[in-house]
Amino acid sequence: MTDAHAPEAQAAVVDGVHHHQFDIVIIGAGGAGMRAAIAAAEEAQGTSVSVGVITKLYPTRSHTGAAQGGMAAALANVEEDNAEWHTYDTIKGGDYLVDQDAAQILAKEAIDAVIDLENMGLPFNRTPEGKIDQRRFGGHTRDHGKAPVRRACYAADRTGHMILQTLFQNCVKLGVNFFNEYYALDLLYTEGKVSGVVAYELASGQLHVFQAKAVIFATGGFGKMFKTTSNAHTLTGDGVGMIWRRGLPLEDMEFFQFHPTGLAGLGILLTEGARGEGAILRNASGERFMERYAPTIKDLAPRDIVARCMVQEVREGRGAGPNKDYVLLDCTHLGAEVLETKLPDITEFARLYLGIDPVVEPVPVMPTAHYAMGGIPTNTDAEVLLDNTTPVPGLYAAGECACVSVHGSNRLGTNSLLDINVFGKRAGQNAVAYVQGVDFTPLPDDPAKGVRTLVEQVRGASGSESIATLRKTLQENMDDKAQVYRTADSLREMLHIIHDLRQRYKNIGIHDRGSRFNTDLLEAIELGFLLDLAEVVVYSAMNREESRGGHMREDFQKRDDENWMKHTMAYLTGDATSPDPEDHIKLDYKPVVFVKGDDGELLYPPMERKY
């Protein structure tokens, strides 16, 4: 190819496997993947650099579309704000496990990221003066915590949906090559060099090898290891699992965020934007209980704090409902106009799924598994790391699958839509710069062999175990033993359950032997990735003997900066089927990056989190 935006030429077929060649291959077409594709396509204009995107879903079905409330940027359109305050809030909200250089980049580049989207055509809500409107969100403050600030740029409560549509339209405009409903299953990585990706085409069951100089992972999270989750069914950690199986490290996997306001019993998300507009959390007696826990910013405290407070209210007998097992989100005082114009989706969700009208009655809510702070370790250039500091040439990651670590142990709301745009753009731009100076790495002999073996083994499985039963057992136990509160005993028990599930997984049965859209096969492979990652999450959590951010240990209730102000780095070192994780998982550590001022003093020293 000589034109970066021209349709790919007919792929060669060798021994039944389709072979493609692109300078840059992006896995995933959510917000991070498409922002990387746009940046790469724009950067590649006038060059011969080619870009291809492999996506398990049609791009506009990606999970970015489920993000509701907004995207943070210190535009100061509504009230005084600046990037320094945003940096401070990000670091403090992440309970000081945030790499501070990454937080500074995120806050500084946020303004351009929003303006980029505006120029692409995103229909943000507007002030009467025509500026991008902004609303409050949890953990975002002015003047270093003194009061809430309006920092979230939004499009009603459909911000992620609008971002996804806008990015896709601009990818089409730039002629980005999409391979829709292709399931990436293996990274071709030998002797420290990236040579491509192997994918399974869902429509035909055929295998495709994509030779590439650079690969960008933008595959999203893995919340489907939990039962109560806001995550879509497809968020099974495939990209993170591919990295893990190739022996590359994963970072801070113990930190998983539980969003406070999921519909009780269902986990379907009600945006924090509701509280940003003034909605109030109440217990069974109608008390605004967050006033007791966070007297300054109340219901707009960071998510980890609000989630724990909600669970504590229920545990201490102040929960609502017949079983006293949830609290209430009260939107009734906001009025029908605000709910129908600024929060139309969550209003509809409550009516549709619970039969409750938020205009006239409070909505039952409880925390739901929402976001992985940990994932594939990268530096601030979005380069994937081989260890604490060494980049893997030609390998990049951005979005929820990546850990830069800009979210530390607790991500602030609206920083995820920002993260995918800031670091997705960086990944695309840096990949173009890299590929222009290197040649293609030769593919290994029979590059599709590993995926072919995996697919054939799973498709031919005739055992007695049901994939749905194994997945349900994993999810229910993760909710029970590794959710908002954890102990060494609960985590140890969870590891035994995961080992048992691995043994049962060897005896699965697949009923659909076909090749076209075989969801039976797809779900079986996805479960394999979920079991891998659940073990890393639980083992890392059992090892971290403190409470910090989204990781709350009831047997170690205090944050321990002396011993645990460091990132967990997990490495796969042996046979993952052994009963003791110590036999096949090595845990190491990486220091948190702190930023110093001109006087040599820390700009953001760890402090007690008071709100």
Coordinates of C-alpha atoms in Angstrom, one line a residue:
M1 CA 0.0 0.0 0.0
T2 CA 1.2 3.5 -0.8
D3 CA -1.9 5.4 0.5
A4 CA -2.5 5.2 4.2
H5 CA -6.2 5.6 3.8
A6 CA -6.9 3.4 0.8
P7 CA -8.9 0.2 1.3
E8 CA -6.6 -2.8 1.9
A9 CA -5.7 -4.9 -1.2
Q10 CA -7.0 -8.4 -1.3
A11 CA -5.4 -10.5 1.5
A12 CA -3.3 -13.5 0.5
V13 CA -4.6 -16.9 1.6
V14 CA -1.9 -19.4 2.7
D15 CA -3.0 -22.9 3.9
G16 CA -6.5 -21.5 4.6
V17 CA -5.3 -18.5 6.7
H18 CA -5.8 -15.0 5.4
H19 CA -2.7 -12.8 5.6
H20 CA -2.8 -9.0 5.9
Q21 CA -0.1 -6.4 6.3
F22 CA -0.4 -3.0 8.0
D23 CA 2.3 -0.8 9.5
I24 CA 0.0 -0.3 12.5
V25 CA -2.6 -2.6 13.8
I26 CA -5.0 -1.4 16.5
I27 CA -7.0 -4.0 18.5
G28 CA -10.3 -2.5 19.7
A29 CA -12.5 0.2 18.3
G30 CA -13.9 1.9 21.4
G31 CA -12.9 5.4 22.3
A32 CA -9.2 4.7 22.8
G33 CA -8.8 2.6 19.7
M34 CA -10.6 5.0 17.4
R35 CA -8.8 8.0 18.9
A36 CA -5.5 6.2 18.2
A37 CA -6.7 5.4 14.7
I38 CA -7.6 9.1 14.0
A39 CA -4.3 10.3 15.4
A40 CA -2.3 7.7 13.4
A41 CA -4.3 8.4 10.1
E42 CA -3.7 12.2 10.5
E43 CA -0.1 11.8 11.4
A44 CA 0.4 9.4 8.4
Q45 CA -1.0 11.7 5.8
G46 CA 1.6 12.2 3.0
T47 CA 3.4 9.0 4.0
S48 CA 3.1 5.3 3.1
V49 CA 2.1 4.3 6.6
S50 CA -1.0 2.1 6.7
V51 CA -3.4 1.6 9.6
G52 CA -5.8 -1.3 10.3
V53 CA -8.3 -1.7 13.2
I54 CA -9.4 -5.1 14.4
T55 CA -12.6 -5.1 16.5
K56 CA -14.6 -7.8 18.2
L57 CA -17.7 -5.6 17.9
Y58 CA -19.0 -3.2 15.3
P59 CA -17.3 0.1 16.4
T60 CA -20.4 1.9 17.5
R61 CA -21.4 -1.0 19.8
S62 CA -18.2 -0.6 21.8
H63 CA -18.5 0.0 25.5
T64 CA -17.4 3.6 25.4
G65 CA -21.0 4.2 24.3
A66 CA -22.2 3.3 27.8
A67 CA -20.3 6.1 29.5
Q68 CA -22.8 8.7 30.6
G69 CA -21.8 11.6 32.7
G70 CA -19.0 13.6 31.1
M71 CA -15.3 14.2 30.3
A72 CA -13.1 16.3 32.6
A73 CA -11.3 19.4 31.4
A74 CA -10.4 22.6 33.3
L75 CA -12.0 24.8 30.6
A76 CA -13.3 27.2 33.3
N77 CA -16.3 27.9 31.2
V78 CA -18.7 28.0 34.1
E79 CA -16.5 28.9 37.1
E80 CA -12.8 29.4 37.9
D81 CA -10.7 26.3 37.3
N82 CA -7.2 25.2 36.2
A83 CA -5.2 22.2 35.2
E84 CA -3.2 22.3 38.5
W85 CA -6.4 21.8 40.5
H86 CA -7.4 18.9 38.2
T87 CA -4.0 17.3 38.6
Y88 CA -4.3 17.6 42.4
D89 CA -7.8 16.0 42.4
T90 CA -6.6 13.1 40.2
I91 CA -3.7 12.3 42.5
K92 CA -5.7 12.7 45.7
G93 CA -8.7 10.8 44.3
G94 CA -6.3 8.0 43.3
D95 CA -5.2 7.7 46.9
Y96 CA -1.7 8.8 46.0
L97 CA -0.9 5.7 44.0
V98 CA -1.2 7.8 40.8
D99 CA 2.0 8.4 38.8
Q100 CA 2.1 12.2 39.1
D101 CA 3.8 12.9 35.8
A102 CA 1.0 11.1 34.0
A103 CA -1.6 13.1 36.0
Q104 CA 0.0 16.3 34.9
I105 CA -0.2 15.2 31.3
L106 CA -3.8 14.2 31.6
A107 CA -4.9 17.5 33.1
K108 CA -2.8 19.7 30.8
E109 CA -3.9 17.9 27.6
A110 CA -7.5 17.6 28.7
I111 CA -8.4 21.1 27.3
D112 CA -7.0 20.3 23.8
A113 CA -8.7 16.8 23.9
V114 CA -12.1 18.4 24.5
I115 CA -11.5 21.0 21.8
D116 CA -10.4 18.3 19.4
L117 CA -13.7 16.5 19.9
E118 CA -15.7 19.8 19.5
N119 CA -13.9 20.4 16.2
M120 CA -14.8 16.9 15.1
G121 CA -18.4 17.7 15.6
L122 CA -19.3 16.4 19.1
P123 CA -22.6 18.0 20.2
F124 CA -21.7 19.1 23.8
N125 CA -24.4 20.8 26.0
R126 CA -24.0 24.5 25.9
T127 CA -24.2 27.5 28.2
P128 CA -26.5 30.4 27.3
E129 CA -23.4 32.1 25.9
G130 CA -22.7 29.2 23.6
K131 CA -19.7 27.8 25.4
I132 CA -19.4 24.1 26.3
D133 CA -21.4 23.6 29.5
Q134 CA -19.8 21.9 32.5
R135 CA -21.2 20.0 35.6
R136 CA -19.9 18.8 38.9
F137 CA -18.6 15.3 39.4
G138 CA -17.3 13.3 42.3
G139 CA -13.8 14.2 43.6
H140 CA -13.4 17.3 41.3
T141 CA -12.8 20.4 43.4
R142 CA -11.5 24.0 43.2
D143 CA -8.6 25.4 45.2
H144 CA -7.2 22.0 46.3
G145 CA -10.3 20.5 47.8
K146 CA -12.1 23.5 49.2
A147 CA -15.4 23.1 47.3
P148 CA -16.8 21.2 44.3
V149 CA -16.1 22.6 40.8
R150 CA -17.9 22.3 37.5
R151 CA -15.3 20.5 35.3
A152 CA -17.2 17.8 33.5
C153 CA -18.0 18.6 29.8
Y154 CA -21.1 16.6 28.8
A155 CA -23.7 15.8 26.2
A156 CA -26.7 15.1 28.4
D157 CA -26.0 11.7 30.0
R158 CA -24.9 10.2 26.7
T159 CA -21.4 11.6 26.6
G160 CA -19.7 8.3 25.8
H161 CA -22.2 7.5 23.1
M162 CA -21.6 10.9 21.5
I163 CA -17.8 10.5 21.7
L164 CA -18.1 7.0 20.1
Q165 CA -20.3 8.2 17.2
T166 CA -18.1 11.3 16.6
L167 CA -14.8 9.3 16.6
F168 CA -16.3 6.7 14.2
Q169 CA -17.6 9.3 11.8
N170 CA -14.1 10.9 11.7
C171 CA -12.5 7.4 11.2
V172 CA -14.8 6.9 8.2
K173 CA -13.9 10.4 6.9
L174 CA -10.2 9.5 7.1
G175 CA -10.7 6.1 5.4
V176 CA -9.5 4.0 8.4
N177 CA -9.5 0.3 7.6
F178 CA -11.9 -1.6 10.0
F179 CA -12.1 -5.4 10.4
N180 CA -15.4 -5.6 12.2
E181 CA -16.3 -8.7 14.3
Y182 CA -12.8 -10.1 14.2
Y183 CA -11.8 -11.6 17.6
A184 CA -8.0 -11.0 18.2
L185 CA -6.7 -14.0 20.1
D186 CA -2.9 -13.9 19.9
L187 CA -0.1 -11.3 19.8
L188 CA 2.8 -12.5 17.7
Y189 CA 5.7 -11.7 20.0
T190 CA 9.0 -13.5 19.9
E191 CA 12.4 -12.6 21.3
G192 CA 11.2 -9.2 22.4
K193 CA 9.8 -8.3 19.0
V194 CA 6.3 -7.6 17.8
S195 CA 5.4 -9.0 14.4
G196 CA 1.6 -9.0 14.4
V197 CA -1.7 -10.3 15.6
V198 CA -3.8 -13.4 14.9
A199 CA -7.6 -13.0 14.8
Y200 CA -10.7 -15.2 14.4
E201 CA -13.4 -14.0 12.0
L202 CA -16.7 -14.4 13.7
A203 CA -18.8 -14.5 10.5
S204 CA -16.8 -17.3 8.9
G205 CA -14.7 -19.0 11.5
Q206 CA -11.6 -18.3 9.4
L207 CA -8.2 -17.2 10.8
H208 CA -6.5 -14.0 9.8
V209 CA -2.9 -13.1 10.4
F210 CA -2.1 -9.4 10.5
Q211 CA 1.6 -8.6 10.1
A212 CA 2.5 -5.3 11.7
K213 CA 5.4 -3.1 12.7
A214 CA 3.4 -1.7 15.6
V215 CA 0.4 -3.0 17.6
I216 CA -1.8 -0.8 19.8
F217 CA -4.0 -2.6 22.4
A218 CA -7.3 -0.7 23.1
T219 CA -9.4 -3.7 24.2
G220 CA -11.2 -2.3 27.3
G221 CA -11.8 -3.9 30.7
F222 CA -12.7 -7.2 32.3
G223 CA -15.6 -6.4 34.6
K224 CA -17.5 -9.6 33.6
M225 CA -15.6 -11.5 36.2
F226 CA -18.1 -10.0 38.6
K227 CA -21.9 -10.7 38.6
T228 CA -23.0 -7.2 39.5
T229 CA -21.3 -5.0 36.9
S230 CA -22.0 -2.1 34.6
N231 CA -19.8 -3.8 32.0
A232 CA -21.2 -5.2 28.8
H233 CA -21.1 -9.0 28.1
T234 CA -18.1 -8.6 25.8
L235 CA -15.8 -7.0 28.4
T236 CA -13.9 -10.2 29.2
G237 CA -10.3 -8.9 29.2
D238 CA -9.2 -10.6 26.0
G239 CA -6.4 -8.0 25.3
V240 CA -5.1 -8.0 28.8
G241 CA -5.2 -11.8 28.8
M242 CA -3.2 -12.0 25.5
I243 CA -0.5 -9.8 27.1
W244 CA -0.5 -12.0 30.2
R245 CA -0.2 -15.2 28.3
R246 CA 2.8 -13.9 26.4
G247 CA 4.7 -13.4 29.6
L248 CA 4.5 -9.6 29.8
P249 CA 3.5 -8.0 33.1
L250 CA 0.3 -6.6 34.4
E251 CA 0.2 -3.7 36.9
D252 CA -2.0 -3.0 39.9
M253 CA -4.6 -5.6 39.1
E254 CA -6.0 -5.6 42.6
F255 CA -7.6 -2.2 42.1
F256 CA -11.0 -2.5 40.7
Q257 CA -13.5 0.3 41.0
F258 CA -17.1 -0.3 42.2
H259 CA -19.3 2.6 41.0
P260 CA -21.6 3.7 43.7
T261 CA -24.8 4.0 41.8
G262 CA -25.8 0.8 39.9
L263 CA -29.4 -0.1 39.8
A264 CA -29.9 -2.4 42.8
G265 CA -29.7 -6.1 41.9
L266 CA -28.9 -5.3 38.3
G267 CA -25.7 -3.2 38.2
I268 CA -26.9 -1.1 35.3
L269 CA -25.2 2.3 35.7
L270 CA -26.8 5.5 36.8
T271 CA -24.3 8.3 36.1
E272 CA -22.5 10.2 38.7
G273 CA -23.8 13.2 36.7
A274 CA -27.1 12.8 38.6
R275 CA -25.3 13.7 41.8
G276 CA -23.5 16.4 39.9
E277 CA -26.8 17.9 39.1
G278 CA -27.8 17.6 42.7
A279 CA -29.2 14.1 43.4
I280 CA -28.8 12.9 47.0
L281 CA -28.0 9.5 48.5
R282 CA -30.3 8.6 51.3
N283 CA -30.7 5.6 53.7
A284 CA -33.9 4.0 54.8
S285 CA -34.8 6.8 57.2
G286 CA -34.3 9.4 54.5
E287 CA -31.0 10.7 56.0
R288 CA -28.5 12.2 53.6
F289 CA -25.8 10.0 55.1
M290 CA -22.8 11.3 53.1
E291 CA -22.9 14.4 55.2
R292 CA -21.5 12.3 58.0
Y293 CA -18.7 10.9 56.0
A294 CA -17.7 13.8 53.7
P295 CA -19.1 17.0 55.1
T296 CA -17.5 19.3 52.5
I297 CA -18.5 17.7 49.2
K298 CA -21.0 15.1 50.5
D299 CA -22.4 13.0 47.7
L300 CA -19.6 14.1 45.4
A301 CA -16.8 12.4 47.2
P302 CA -14.7 10.1 45.1
R303 CA -16.3 6.8 44.1
D304 CA -14.3 4.5 46.3
I305 CA -15.4 6.5 49.4
V306 CA -19.0 6.7 48.4
A307 CA -19.2 3.0 47.6
R308 CA -17.8 2.0 51.0
C309 CA -20.1 4.4 52.8
M310 CA -23.1 2.9 51.0
V311 CA -22.1 -0.7 51.9
Q312 CA -21.5 0.4 55.5
E313 CA -25.0 1.9 55.7
V314 CA -26.4 -1.4 54.6
R315 CA -24.2 -3.5 56.9
E316 CA -25.2 -1.4 59.9
G317 CA -28.9 -1.9 59.3
R318 CA -29.8 1.4 57.6
G319 CA -30.5 -0.1 54.2
A320 CA -33.8 0.4 52.4
G321 CA -36.2 -2.1 50.8
P322 CA -37.8 -5.3 52.1
N323 CA -34.3 -6.9 52.7
K324 CA -32.6 -3.6 53.7
D325 CA -30.0 -4.3 51.1
Y326 CA -29.7 -1.0 49.1
V327 CA -29.8 2.7 49.6
L328 CA -31.7 5.3 47.6
L329 CA -30.7 7.9 45.0
D330 CA -33.2 10.8 45.4
C331 CA -33.6 12.9 42.2
T332 CA -37.2 14.0 43.0
H333 CA -36.2 17.6 43.9
L334 CA -34.4 18.1 40.6
G335 CA -37.7 18.3 38.7
A336 CA -38.9 16.7 35.4
E337 CA -37.2 19.3 33.2
V338 CA -33.7 18.6 34.5
L339 CA -34.2 14.8 34.5
E340 CA -35.7 14.7 31.0
T341 CA -33.2 17.1 29.4
K342 CA -29.9 16.5 31.2
L343 CA -30.4 13.0 32.5
P344 CA -32.8 11.3 30.0
D345 CA -31.0 7.9 29.8
I346 CA -30.9 7.2 33.5
T347 CA -34.5 8.3 33.9
E348 CA -35.5 5.8 31.2
F349 CA -33.3 3.1 32.8
A350 CA -35.0 3.4 36.1
R351 CA -38.5 3.3 34.5
L352 CA -37.6 0.4 32.2
Y353 CA -35.7 -1.9 34.5
L354 CA -37.2 -1.2 38.0
G355 CA -40.6 0.4 37.1
I356 CA -39.6 3.5 39.1
D357 CA -40.1 7.1 38.0
P358 CA -37.2 9.2 39.3
V359 CA -39.3 12.3 38.9
V360 CA -41.5 11.2 41.8
E361 CA -39.7 8.5 43.8
P362 CA -36.1 7.6 44.8
V363 CA -34.2 4.9 42.9
P364 CA -32.7 1.8 44.7
V365 CA -28.9 1.7 44.1
M366 CA -25.9 -0.2 45.2
P367 CA -22.2 -0.4 44.0
T368 CA -21.5 -2.2 40.8
A369 CA -18.2 -3.4 39.3
H370 CA -17.3 -0.7 36.9
Y371 CA -13.7 0.0 36.0
A372 CA -10.2 -1.6 36.1
M373 CA -7.5 0.7 37.4
G374 CA -4.9 -1.9 36.6
G375 CA -3.9 -3.5 33.4
I376 CA -1.1 -3.5 30.8
P377 CA 1.7 -1.3 32.1
T378 CA 2.7 1.6 29.9
N379 CA 4.8 4.8 30.1
T380 CA 3.4 8.2 29.3
D381 CA 4.1 7.7 25.6
A382 CA 1.6 4.7 25.7
E383 CA 4.5 2.2 25.2
V384 CA 3.9 -1.2 26.8
L385 CA 6.6 -2.0 29.4
L386 CA 8.6 -5.3 29.5
D387 CA 9.5 -4.6 33.2
N388 CA 9.4 -1.5 35.3
T389 CA 11.1 0.8 32.8
T390 CA 11.9 -1.0 29.5
P391 CA 9.5 -0.4 26.6
V392 CA 8.6 -3.2 24.2
P393 CA 9.5 -1.8 20.7
G394 CA 6.4 -1.3 18.6
L395 CA 3.8 -2.3 21.3
Y396 CA 1.4 0.3 22.7
A397 CA -1.8 0.3 24.9
A398 CA -4.4 2.9 25.8
G399 CA -7.7 3.1 27.6
E400 CA -9.0 0.8 30.3
C401 CA -6.9 -2.1 29.3
A402 CA -3.8 0.0 30.0
C403 CA -2.2 1.2 33.3
V404 CA -0.2 4.4 32.8
S405 CA -0.9 4.8 36.0
V406 CA -3.1 7.9 35.8
H407 CA -5.9 6.5 38.0
G408 CA -3.8 5.0 40.8
S409 CA -6.0 3.0 43.1
N410 CA -9.3 4.9 42.3
R411 CA -10.3 6.6 39.1
L412 CA -12.2 9.9 39.3
G413 CA -15.4 10.0 37.3
T414 CA -15.0 11.7 33.9
N415 CA -11.3 10.9 33.8
S416 CA -11.8 7.7 31.8
L417 CA -13.3 9.5 28.7
L418 CA -10.4 11.9 29.1
D419 CA -7.9 9.1 29.4
I420 CA -9.0 7.4 26.2
N421 CA -8.6 10.6 24.2
V422 CA -5.3 11.8 25.7
F423 CA -3.4 8.5 25.7
G424 CA -5.2 7.1 22.6
K425 CA -4.0 10.1 20.7
R426 CA -0.5 9.7 22.1
A427 CA -0.5 6.0 21.2
G428 CA -1.4 6.7 17.5
Q429 CA 1.0 9.5 17.1
N430 CA 3.9 7.6 18.7
A431 CA 3.2 4.5 16.7
V432 CA 3.5 6.4 13.4
A433 CA 6.8 7.9 14.5
Y434 CA 8.1 4.4 15.4
V435 CA 7.1 2.5 12.2
Q436 CA 8.7 5.0 9.9
G437 CA 12.1 4.0 11.1
V438 CA 11.8 0.2 11.2
D439 CA 11.1 -2.8 8.9
F440 CA 8.6 -5.5 9.4
T441 CA 9.7 -8.3 11.7
P442 CA 9.4 -11.7 10.0
L443 CA 6.5 -13.7 11.0
P444 CA 7.1 -17.0 12.9
D445 CA 6.6 -20.3 11.0
D446 CA 2.8 -21.1 10.9
P447 CA 1.9 -17.9 12.9
A448 CA -1.7 -19.0 13.4
K449 CA -0.8 -22.4 14.9
G450 CA -1.5 -21.4 18.5
V451 CA -4.9 -19.9 17.8
R452 CA -5.8 -22.8 15.5
T453 CA -5.1 -25.3 18.2
L454 CA -7.1 -23.2 20.8
V455 CA -10.1 -22.9 18.5
E456 CA -10.1 -26.6 17.5
Q457 CA -9.7 -27.8 21.1
V458 CA -12.6 -25.6 22.3
R459 CA -14.9 -26.3 19.3
G460 CA -14.3 -30.1 19.8
A461 CA -14.8 -30.1 23.6
S462 CA -17.4 -32.7 24.5
G463 CA -17.3 -32.7 28.3
S464 CA -20.1 -32.3 30.8
E465 CA -19.4 -28.9 32.2
S466 CA -21.5 -25.9 31.1
I467 CA -19.7 -22.6 30.3
A468 CA -22.7 -20.7 31.6
T469 CA -22.6 -22.5 34.9
L470 CA -18.8 -22.0 35.4
R471 CA -19.1 -18.3 34.5
K472 CA -22.0 -17.9 36.9
T473 CA -20.0 -19.6 39.7
L474 CA -17.0 -17.3 39.1
Q475 CA -19.1 -14.1 39.0
E476 CA -21.2 -14.9 42.1
N477 CA -18.1 -15.8 44.1
M478 CA -16.1 -12.7 43.0
D479 CA -19.1 -10.6 44.1
D480 CA -19.1 -12.3 47.5
K481 CA -15.4 -12.6 48.2
A482 CA -13.5 -9.9 46.2
Q483 CA -15.9 -7.0 45.8
V484 CA -16.0 -3.7 47.8
Y485 CA -14.7 -5.4 51.0
R486 CA -12.1 -8.1 51.1
T487 CA -10.2 -10.2 53.7
A488 CA -7.2 -12.6 53.4
D489 CA -9.6 -15.5 54.2
S490 CA -12.2 -14.5 51.5
L491 CA -9.4 -14.0 48.9
R492 CA -7.8 -17.3 49.8
E493 CA -11.1 -19.0 49.4
M494 CA -11.6 -17.3 46.1
L495 CA -8.3 -18.6 44.8
H496 CA -9.3 -22.2 45.7
I497 CA -12.6 -21.6 43.8
I498 CA -10.7 -20.3 40.7
H499 CA -8.4 -23.4 40.8
D500 CA -11.5 -25.7 41.0
L501 CA -13.1 -23.8 38.1
R502 CA -9.9 -24.2 36.0
Q503 CA -10.1 -28.0 36.6
R504 CA -13.7 -28.0 35.6
Y505 CA -12.9 -25.9 32.6
K506 CA -10.9 -28.7 31.2
N507 CA -14.1 -30.7 30.9
I508 CA -16.4 -28.2 29.2
G509 CA -18.8 -29.2 26.5
I510 CA -19.5 -27.2 23.4
H511 CA -22.8 -27.9 21.6
D512 CA -22.3 -25.7 18.5
R513 CA -19.7 -27.2 16.2
G514 CA -20.3 -24.6 13.4
S515 CA -18.1 -21.9 12.1
R516 CA -20.5 -18.9 11.6
F517 CA -21.1 -16.7 14.6
N518 CA -20.4 -19.5 17.0
T519 CA -21.2 -17.7 20.3
D520 CA -20.8 -21.0 22.2
L521 CA -17.2 -21.1 21.1
L522 CA -16.7 -17.4 21.7
E523 CA -18.0 -17.5 25.3
A524 CA -15.8 -20.5 26.1
I525 CA -12.7 -18.7 25.0
E526 CA -13.7 -15.6 26.9
L527 CA -14.2 -17.5 30.1
G528 CA -10.6 -18.8 29.8
F529 CA -9.4 -15.2 29.8
L530 CA -11.7 -14.3 32.7
L531 CA -10.3 -17.1 34.8
D532 CA -6.7 -16.0 34.1
L533 CA -7.4 -12.4 35.1
A534 CA -9.5 -13.2 38.1
E535 CA -6.6 -15.1 39.6
V536 CA -4.3 -12.2 39.0
V537 CA -6.8 -9.8 40.6
V538 CA -7.3 -12.0 43.7
Y539 CA -3.7 -13.0 44.2
S540 CA -2.5 -9.4 43.9
A541 CA -5.3 -8.3 46.3
M542 CA -4.3 -11.0 48.9
N543 CA -0.7 -9.8 48.7
R544 CA -1.5 -6.1 49.3
E545 CA -1.9 -5.9 53.1
E546 CA -3.4 -2.4 53.3
S547 CA -6.6 -0.6 52.2
R548 CA -6.2 2.0 49.4
G549 CA -8.7 3.3 46.9
G550 CA -10.8 0.6 45.3
H551 CA -9.0 -2.1 47.4
M552 CA -10.5 -2.3 50.9
R553 CA -9.1 -4.9 53.3
E554 CA -11.2 -5.4 56.4
D555 CA -8.2 -7.1 58.1
F556 CA -5.9 -4.2 57.1
Q557 CA -8.1 -1.1 57.2
K558 CA -5.5 1.6 57.1
R559 CA -3.5 2.9 54.1
D560 CA 0.2 2.0 54.6
D561 CA 2.4 4.4 52.8
E562 CA 5.6 3.1 54.4
N563 CA 5.2 -0.4 53.0
W564 CA 2.7 -0.1 50.1
M565 CA 3.4 3.2 48.3
K566 CA 4.3 1.1 45.2
H567 CA 2.7 -0.5 42.2
T568 CA 2.2 -4.3 42.0
M569 CA 3.7 -5.9 39.0
A570 CA 2.5 -9.5 38.2
Y571 CA 4.3 -11.9 35.9
L572 CA 3.2 -15.3 34.6
T573 CA 6.1 -17.6 35.2
G574 CA 4.8 -21.2 34.9
D575 CA 1.9 -23.6 34.4
A576 CA -1.3 -21.6 35.3
T577 CA -3.2 -24.8 36.2
S578 CA -1.2 -25.4 39.4
P579 CA -3.3 -25.0 42.6
D580 CA -0.9 -22.5 44.2
P581 CA -0.5 -19.1 42.4
E582 CA 3.0 -18.8 43.8
D583 CA 4.0 -21.6 41.4
H584 CA 3.1 -19.6 38.3
I585 CA 2.7 -15.9 39.3
K586 CA 5.6 -13.8 40.4
L587 CA 4.8 -10.5 42.1
D588 CA 7.3 -7.6 41.9
Y589 CA 6.9 -3.8 42.5
K590 CA 7.4 -0.5 40.8
P591 CA 7.8 2.8 42.6
V592 CA 5.2 5.5 42.3
V593 CA 6.3 8.5 40.3
F594 CA 6.3 11.7 42.4
V595 CA 6.8 15.2 41.0
K596 CA 9.0 17.8 42.7
G597 CA 8.9 21.6 42.5
D598 CA 11.8 23.9 41.8
D599 CA 12.6 23.9 45.5
G600 CA 13.0 20.1 45.4
E601 CA 9.9 19.5 47.6
L602 CA 7.1 17.1 46.5
L603 CA 4.3 19.0 44.8
Y604 CA 1.7 16.5 45.8
P605 CA 2.8 14.8 49.1
P606 CA 0.6 11.9 50.3
M607 CA -1.9 13.2 52.8
E608 CA -5.0 12.0 54.6
R609 CA -8.0 12.1 52.3
K610 CA -10.5 14.4 53.9
Y611 CA -13.5 15.6 52.0

